[in-house]
Coordinates of C-alpha atoms and ligand atoms in Angstrom, one line a residue:
M264 CA -45.4 62.8 92.3
I265 CA -45.0 64.6 89.0
S266 CA -47.9 66.6 87.6
E267 CA -49.6 65.4 84.3
R268 CA -48.5 68.6 82.6
M269 CA -44.9 68.4 83.7
K270 CA -44.8 64.7 82.8
S271 CA -46.1 65.3 79.3
A272 CA -43.6 68.1 78.8
F273 CA -40.8 65.7 79.7
L274 CA -42.2 63.0 77.4
D275 CA -42.2 65.4 74.6
Q276 CA -38.6 66.3 75.3
I277 CA -37.6 62.6 75.5
N278 CA -39.0 62.3 72.0
K279 CA -36.9 65.3 70.9
E280 CA -33.8 63.8 72.4
L281 CA -34.4 60.5 70.7
Y282 CA -35.1 62.3 67.4
S283 CA -31.7 64.1 67.9
K284 CA -30.1 60.7 68.3
Y285 CA -31.8 59.5 65.1
L286 CA -30.7 62.7 63.2
Y287 CA -27.1 62.3 64.2
L288 CA -27.2 58.6 63.3
Q289 CA -28.3 59.6 59.8
M290 CA -25.5 62.2 59.7
K291 CA -23.0 59.5 60.8
A292 CA -24.1 57.5 57.8
Y293 CA -23.6 60.5 55.6
F294 CA -20.0 60.9 56.8
A295 CA -19.4 57.2 56.6
N296 CA -20.2 57.3 52.9
L297 CA -17.6 60.1 52.5
N298 CA -15.1 58.0 54.4
L299 CA -14.5 60.9 56.8
K300 CA -13.8 58.7 59.9
G301 CA -13.2 61.6 62.4
F302 CA -16.6 63.1 61.5
V303 CA -18.1 59.6 61.8
N304 CA -16.5 59.4 65.3
W305 CA -17.9 62.8 66.3
M306 CA -21.4 61.9 65.2
D307 CA -21.1 58.5 67.0
V308 CA -20.3 60.4 70.3
Q309 CA -23.2 62.7 69.6
V310 CA -25.5 59.7 69.2
Q311 CA -24.4 58.3 72.5
E312 CA -24.8 61.8 74.2
E313 CA -28.4 62.2 72.9
N314 CA -29.2 58.7 74.1
A315 CA -27.9 59.7 77.5
H316 CA -30.0 62.9 77.4
A317 CA -33.2 60.9 76.6
M318 CA -32.5 58.2 79.2
G319 CA -31.7 60.9 81.9
M320 CA -35.3 62.2 81.5
F321 CA -36.8 58.8 81.1
D322 CA -35.3 57.7 84.4
Y323 CA -36.3 61.0 86.0
V324 CA -40.0 60.7 85.1
I325 CA -40.1 57.2 86.5
E326 CA -38.3 58.3 89.6
R327 CA -41.0 60.9 90.1
G328 CA -43.7 58.3 89.9
G329 CA -44.7 59.1 86.3
C330 CA -45.6 56.5 83.6
V331 CA -43.6 56.8 80.4
T332 CA -45.4 56.4 77.1
L333 CA -43.2 56.6 74.0
E334 CA -44.3 58.3 70.8
A335 CA -43.1 57.7 67.2
I336 CA -39.8 59.3 66.2
D337 CA -39.9 61.5 63.1
K338 CA -37.9 60.6 60.0
P339 CA -34.7 62.6 60.0
D340 CA -33.6 64.8 57.0
N341 CA -31.0 63.2 54.7
S342 CA -30.5 65.8 52.0
W343 CA -27.1 67.4 52.8
N344 CA -24.7 68.4 50.1
S345 CA -21.5 69.0 52.1
P346 CA -20.0 68.7 55.6
L347 CA -20.7 72.4 56.0
D348 CA -24.3 71.8 55.1
V349 CA -24.5 69.1 57.8
F350 CA -23.0 71.3 60.5
K351 CA -25.3 74.2 59.6
A352 CA -28.2 71.7 60.2
V353 CA -26.6 70.6 63.5
L354 CA -26.4 74.1 64.8
A355 CA -30.0 74.9 63.7
H356 CA -31.1 71.7 65.4
E357 CA -29.3 72.4 68.7
Q358 CA -30.7 75.9 68.7
F359 CA -34.2 74.4 68.4
V360 CA -33.4 71.9 71.2
T361 CA -32.3 74.8 73.4
S362 CA -35.6 76.5 72.8
K363 CA -37.4 73.3 73.7
I364 CA -35.4 72.9 77.0
N365 CA -36.2 76.5 77.8
E366 CA -39.9 75.7 77.3
L367 CA -39.6 72.7 79.6
A368 CA -38.0 75.0 82.2
D369 CA -41.0 77.4 81.8
V370 CA -43.4 74.5 82.5
A371 CA -41.5 73.5 85.6
Q372 CA -41.6 77.1 86.8
E373 CA -45.4 77.4 86.1
E374 CA -46.0 74.1 87.8
K375 CA -43.9 75.3 90.8
D376 CA -41.9 72.1 90.5
R377 CA -38.6 73.0 92.1
A378 CA -37.2 69.5 91.9
A379 CA -37.8 69.5 88.1
M380 CA -36.3 73.0 87.8
L381 CA -33.1 71.8 89.4
F382 CA -33.0 68.8 87.2
I383 CA -33.6 70.8 84.0
N384 CA -30.7 73.2 84.9
W385 CA -28.3 70.5 83.9
Y386 CA -29.8 70.4 80.4
I387 CA -29.7 74.2 80.1
K388 CA -26.0 74.2 80.8
E389 CA -25.4 71.3 78.5
Q390 CA -27.1 73.2 75.6
V391 CA -24.7 76.1 76.1
E392 CA -21.8 73.6 75.6
E393 CA -23.5 71.9 72.6
E394 CA -24.1 75.2 70.7
S395 CA -20.6 76.3 71.5
N396 CA -18.9 73.1 70.3
V397 CA -21.0 72.9 67.1
G398 CA -20.4 76.6 66.4
D399 CA -16.6 76.0 66.6
I400 CA -16.7 73.2 64.1
L401 CA -19.1 75.2 61.8
S402 CA -16.6 78.2 61.8
Q403 CA -13.7 75.9 61.0
L404 CA -15.7 74.4 58.1
E405 CA -16.5 77.9 56.8
L406 CA -12.8 78.8 56.9
I407 CA -11.8 75.6 55.2
G408 CA -14.2 76.2 52.3
A409 CA -13.1 74.0 49.4
D410 CA -9.6 73.3 50.8
K411 CA -9.4 69.4 51.0
N412 CA -6.3 69.5 53.2
G413 CA -8.1 71.6 55.7
L414 CA -11.0 69.2 55.7
F415 CA -8.7 66.2 56.3
A416 CA -7.0 68.0 59.1
L417 CA -10.3 68.7 60.8
D418 CA -11.4 65.1 60.2
K419 CA -8.2 64.0 62.1
E420 CA -9.0 66.4 64.9
L421 CA -12.5 65.1 65.3
M422 CA -11.2 61.6 65.7
S423 CA -10.0 62.4 69.2
R424 CA -13.5 63.0 70.6
T425 CA -14.6 60.4 73.2
F426 CA -17.9 59.7 74.9
V427 CA -18.0 60.3 78.6
N428 CA -21.3 59.1 80.2
P429 CA -22.7 62.3 81.7
V430 CA -23.9 62.5 85.4
I431 CA -27.2 64.2 84.8
G432 CA -29.1 66.2 87.4
Ligands
MG147 MG1 -29.6 66.6 73.6

């Protein structure tokens, strides 16, 4: 059985993962309006990944005998001025999520919940990958600057990203 404190920390993180999904869905709409189909594809994969992150924790809380109560999801920002602007926001958001996952791990440690600690390890590793991937795209966008051809080349590259349903835990 999961402790009340551990459970509420997971529920809070489920909400953050669902907010991430919502944020990337809004970003997908931003790129769709610019007709940058590779960026749209990248955001679409991101949306599916965030959903998988949320569902992984959702299933885990239930598996541990906890009751899931969902909270409202915040309205995402929608005031970006450029693809660079969007990816700066993505990196800042993923850094925030990393800090939240670390807090979740702290709770597991304080609650001496070893099973939860093992489960959360997957998310800790996933965040390293998220920040690295997003950082790469952000660097490319910084190099590209106002070069339209560079932007179209990157758009084409981002078209190849595919969603692979992660095995969490
Ligand atoms: Mg996530």
